[in-house]
GROMACS .gro file of C-alpha atoms in nm:
model
  207
    1UNK     CA    1  -5.545  -5.435   0.369
    2UNK     CA    2  -5.390  -5.085   0.359
    3UNK     CA    3  -5.106  -5.020   0.599
    4UNK     CA    4  -4.965  -5.375   0.589
    5UNK     CA    5  -4.726  -5.536   0.347
    6UNK     CA    6  -4.875  -5.847   0.194
    7UNK     CA    7  -4.642  -6.145   0.168
    8UNK     CA    8  -4.504  -6.165  -0.180
    9UNK     CA    9  -4.655  -5.826  -0.267
   10UNK     CA   10  -4.403  -5.556  -0.349
   11UNK     CA   11  -4.499  -5.200  -0.265
   12UNK     CA   12  -4.405  -4.912  -0.492
   13UNK     CA   13  -4.236  -4.621  -0.314
   14UNK     CA   14  -4.376  -4.277  -0.392
   15UNK     CA   15  -4.227  -3.952  -0.266
   16UNK     CA   16  -4.496  -3.697  -0.174
   17UNK     CA   17  -4.404  -3.337  -0.087
   18UNK     CA   18  -4.630  -3.103   0.113
   19UNK     CA   19  -4.577  -2.736   0.029
   20UNK     CA   20  -4.735  -2.413   0.147
   21UNK     CA   21  -4.699  -2.120   0.385
   22UNK     CA   22  -4.612  -2.177   0.749
   23UNK     CA   23  -4.916  -2.234   0.967
   24UNK     CA   24  -5.153  -2.369   0.700
   25UNK     CA   25  -5.157  -2.712   0.868
   26UNK     CA   26  -4.920  -2.926   0.659
   27UNK     CA   27  -4.785  -3.117   0.959
   28UNK     CA   28  -5.137  -3.169   1.094
   29UNK     CA   29  -5.253  -3.304   0.757
   30UNK     CA   30  -4.958  -3.545   0.742
   31UNK     CA   31  -5.015  -3.667   1.098
   32UNK     CA   32  -5.390  -3.703   1.044
   33UNK     CA   33  -5.331  -3.910   0.732
   34UNK     CA   34  -5.051  -4.129   0.868
   35UNK     CA   35  -5.161  -4.188   1.230
   36UNK     CA   36  -5.517  -4.044   1.234
   37UNK     CA   37  -5.419  -3.803   1.513
   38UNK     CA   38  -5.453  -3.428   1.556
   39UNK     CA   39  -5.246  -3.215   1.793
   40UNK     CA   40  -5.376  -2.860   1.835
   41UNK     CA   41  -5.047  -2.767   2.006
   42UNK     CA   42  -4.822  -2.868   1.717
   43UNK     CA   43  -4.544  -2.623   1.633
   44UNK     CA   44  -4.409  -2.499   1.300
   45UNK     CA   45  -4.188  -2.749   1.120
   46UNK     CA   46  -3.818  -2.661   1.132
   47UNK     CA   47  -3.654  -2.772   0.808
   48UNK     CA   48  -3.803  -3.100   0.687
   49UNK     CA   49  -3.979  -3.401   0.842
   50UNK     CA   50  -4.114  -3.716   0.682
   51UNK     CA   51  -4.339  -4.011   0.763
   52UNK     CA   52  -4.425  -4.330   0.573
   53UNK     CA   53  -4.764  -4.487   0.514
   54UNK     CA   54  -4.872  -4.790   0.310
   55UNK     CA   55  -5.193  -4.764   0.111
   56UNK     CA   56  -5.366  -4.983  -0.146
   57UNK     CA   57  -5.520  -4.839  -0.463
   58UNK     CA   58  -5.678  -5.055  -0.734
   59UNK     CA   59  -5.528  -5.364  -0.570
   60UNK     CA   60  -5.173  -5.225  -0.580
   61UNK     CA   61  -4.966  -5.147  -0.272
   62UNK     CA   62  -4.791  -4.811  -0.242
   63UNK     CA   63  -4.558  -4.685   0.029
   64UNK     CA   64  -4.596  -4.309   0.055
   65UNK     CA   65  -4.292  -4.125   0.185
   66UNK     CA   66  -4.451  -3.794   0.285
   67UNK     CA   67  -4.221  -3.495   0.327
   68UNK     CA   68  -4.346  -3.200   0.534
   69UNK     CA   69  -4.145  -2.887   0.454
   70UNK     CA   70  -4.111  -2.567   0.656
   71UNK     CA   71  -4.305  -2.278   0.504
   72UNK     CA   72  -4.088  -1.994   0.632
   73UNK     CA   73  -3.850  -1.828   0.385
   74UNK     CA   74  -3.550  -1.873   0.617
   75UNK     CA   75  -3.578  -2.252   0.576
   76UNK     CA   76  -3.573  -2.242   0.194
   77UNK     CA   77  -3.216  -2.379   0.167
   78UNK     CA   78  -3.310  -2.669   0.396
   79UNK     CA   79  -3.627  -2.773   0.212
   80UNK     CA   80  -3.541  -2.731  -0.157
   81UNK     CA   81  -3.295  -3.026  -0.181
   82UNK     CA   82  -3.583  -3.255  -0.080
   83UNK     CA   83  -3.793  -3.156  -0.382
   84UNK     CA   84  -3.578  -3.369  -0.614
   85UNK     CA   85  -3.721  -3.710  -0.693
   86UNK     CA   86  -4.073  -3.615  -0.583
   87UNK     CA   87  -4.352  -3.813  -0.751
   88UNK     CA   88  -4.628  -3.568  -0.658
   89UNK     CA   89  -4.680  -3.244  -0.467
   90UNK     CA   90  -4.963  -3.128  -0.241
   91UNK     CA   91  -4.987  -2.748  -0.257
   92UNK     CA   92  -5.155  -2.641   0.066
   93UNK     CA   93  -5.321  -2.319   0.180
   94UNK     CA   94  -5.554  -2.229   0.466
   95UNK     CA   95  -5.907  -2.108   0.392
   96UNK     CA   96  -5.874  -1.845   0.669
   97UNK     CA   97  -5.569  -1.688   0.500
   98UNK     CA   98  -5.613  -1.546   0.147
   99UNK     CA   99  -5.242  -1.470   0.118
  100UNK     CA  100  -5.161  -1.841   0.159
  101UNK     CA  101  -5.375  -1.911  -0.151
  102UNK     CA  102  -5.210  -1.629  -0.346
  103UNK     CA  103  -4.867  -1.768  -0.253
  104UNK     CA  104  -4.939  -2.107  -0.415
  105UNK     CA  105  -4.807  -1.974  -0.747
  106UNK     CA  106  -4.475  -1.899  -0.576
  107UNK     CA  107  -4.466  -2.245  -0.415
  108UNK     CA  108  -4.539  -2.413  -0.748
  109UNK     CA  109  -4.265  -2.210  -0.920
  110UNK     CA  110  -4.011  -2.286  -0.645
  111UNK     CA  111  -4.092  -2.658  -0.657
  112UNK     CA  112  -4.062  -2.686  -1.036
  113UNK     CA  113  -3.732  -2.494  -1.028
  114UNK     CA  114  -3.565  -2.722  -0.773
  115UNK     CA  115  -3.737  -3.057  -0.833
  116UNK     CA  116  -3.577  -3.127  -1.172
  117UNK     CA  117  -3.909  -3.214  -1.340
  118UNK     CA  118  -3.903  -3.345  -1.698
  119UNK     CA  119  -4.263  -3.261  -1.787
  120UNK     CA  120  -4.391  -2.943  -1.620
  121UNK     CA  121  -4.734  -2.964  -1.786
  122UNK     CA  122  -4.825  -3.310  -1.656
  123UNK     CA  123  -4.663  -3.321  -1.312
  124UNK     CA  124  -4.921  -3.440  -1.053
  125UNK     CA  125  -5.008  -3.149  -0.825
  126UNK     CA  126  -5.309  -3.154  -0.591
  127UNK     CA  127  -5.432  -2.845  -0.405
  128UNK     CA  128  -5.555  -2.863  -0.044
  129UNK     CA  129  -5.759  -2.583   0.116
  130UNK     CA  130  -5.718  -2.669   0.482
  131UNK     CA  131  -5.893  -2.560   0.806
  132UNK     CA  132  -6.252  -2.567   0.678
  133UNK     CA  133  -6.348  -2.631   1.042
  134UNK     CA  134  -6.282  -2.260   1.107
  135UNK     CA  135  -6.596  -2.043   1.085
  136UNK     CA  136  -6.416  -1.722   0.985
  137UNK     CA  137  -6.285  -1.801   0.638
  138UNK     CA  138  -6.126  -1.554   0.396
  139UNK     CA  139  -6.121  -1.774   0.085
  140UNK     CA  140  -6.457  -1.875  -0.067
  141UNK     CA  141  -6.462  -2.218  -0.229
  142UNK     CA  142  -6.532  -2.060  -0.569
  143UNK     CA  143  -6.218  -1.843  -0.552
  144UNK     CA  144  -5.995  -2.143  -0.486
  145UNK     CA  145  -6.170  -2.344  -0.757
  146UNK     CA  146  -6.095  -2.072  -1.013
  147UNK     CA  147  -5.724  -2.081  -0.925
  148UNK     CA  148  -5.716  -2.461  -0.946
  149UNK     CA  149  -5.910  -2.466  -1.273
  150UNK     CA  150  -5.669  -2.211  -1.424
  151UNK     CA  151  -5.372  -2.423  -1.314
  152UNK     CA  152  -5.544  -2.753  -1.405
  153UNK     CA  153  -5.512  -2.905  -1.059
  154UNK     CA  154  -5.767  -3.103  -0.856
  155UNK     CA  155  -5.884  -2.926  -0.540
  156UNK     CA  156  -5.987  -3.063  -0.200
  157UNK     CA  157  -6.113  -2.866   0.096
  158UNK     CA  158  -5.980  -3.038   0.408
  159UNK     CA  159  -5.980  -3.027   0.785
  160UNK     CA  160  -5.695  -3.202   0.963
  161UNK     CA  161  -5.875  -3.129   1.289
  162UNK     CA  162  -6.205  -3.292   1.190
  163UNK     CA  163  -6.053  -3.549   0.951
  164UNK     CA  164  -6.244  -3.417   0.647
  165UNK     CA  165  -6.123  -3.518   0.298
  166UNK     CA  166  -5.766  -3.581   0.417
  167UNK     CA  167  -5.752  -3.944   0.301
  168UNK     CA  168  -5.930  -3.851  -0.023
  169UNK     CA  169  -5.673  -3.583  -0.102
  170UNK     CA  170  -5.371  -3.809  -0.051
  171UNK     CA  171  -5.534  -4.091  -0.248
  172UNK     CA  172  -5.610  -3.844  -0.528
  173UNK     CA  173  -5.241  -3.753  -0.541
  174UNK     CA  174  -5.144  -4.119  -0.587
  175UNK     CA  175  -5.409  -4.164  -0.856
  176UNK     CA  176  -5.261  -3.863  -1.037
  177UNK     CA  177  -4.920  -4.036  -1.029
  178UNK     CA  178  -5.074  -4.354  -1.174
  179UNK     CA  179  -5.245  -4.153  -1.451
  180UNK     CA  180  -4.918  -3.977  -1.535
  181UNK     CA  181  -4.733  -4.308  -1.560
  182UNK     CA  182  -5.000  -4.444  -1.795
  183UNK     CA  183  -4.977  -4.127  -2.006
  184UNK     CA  184  -4.596  -4.148  -2.016
  185UNK     CA  185  -4.600  -4.517  -2.110
  186UNK     CA  186  -4.856  -4.449  -2.384
  187UNK     CA  187  -4.644  -4.163  -2.522
  188UNK     CA  188  -4.331  -4.379  -2.521
  189UNK     CA  189  -4.521  -4.657  -2.698
  190UNK     CA  190  -4.636  -4.419  -2.970
  191UNK     CA  191  -4.282  -4.286  -3.007
  192UNK     CA  192  -4.141  -4.640  -3.037
  193UNK     CA  193  -4.399  -4.728  -3.302
  194UNK     CA  194  -4.300  -4.418  -3.502
  195UNK     CA  195  -3.932  -4.515  -3.489
  196UNK     CA  196  -4.009  -4.870  -3.596
  197UNK     CA  197  -4.214  -4.747  -3.891
  198UNK     CA  198  -3.936  -4.516  -4.006
  199UNK     CA  199  -3.687  -4.805  -3.986
  200UNK     CA  200  -3.915  -5.023  -4.198
  201UNK     CA  201  -3.944  -4.747  -4.455
  202UNK     CA  202  -3.567  -4.711  -4.469
  203UNK     CA  203  -3.524  -5.086  -4.516
  204UNK     CA  204  -3.769  -5.096  -4.803
  205UNK     CA  205  -3.594  -4.812  -4.981
  206UNK     CA  206  -3.246  -4.961  -5.004
  207UNK     CA  207  -3.177  -5.261  -5.225
   0.00000   0.00000   0.00000
């Protein structure tokens, strides 16, 4: 069962970073996912906060260490050290704020610069368009989908307030990590096979 450690079952720790402008609902998304609670009076994050949650995907246990980072520019020096070692990143905007969508390119660039990523092209990002419970939205679904398609990232419209798609989005992030690991292992395997073949060829040529 998700949320509990099974006896004799080791969980794999994954570091998840939430990024986006201040006020888009990152803290609310994290709290909804971890404790299934929503606080309409929650304040802007100052610096960095994190919470843990255990989940099970495909019979495997994962402990998500979710880092909620302050969106304001003045907190940049506090948040960027926490990008290192991240396994996936949830880029978050609010559907009632077009600028927060436009700023995702900046957030992605900042993250990749400070996170020390080996493979930029395959790093598991997921995009969240939060606050779909608000009637006055500035960002049509199609506009966000175009941005995500261009950047090759899965997209989820969410509401931390109404608990819409929040679990799905976090689970999608973990599945992206699993896919990346499979891809990396496959690439390494192919590389090893190539090396072995070249060694065999060298052996056969010297006598």
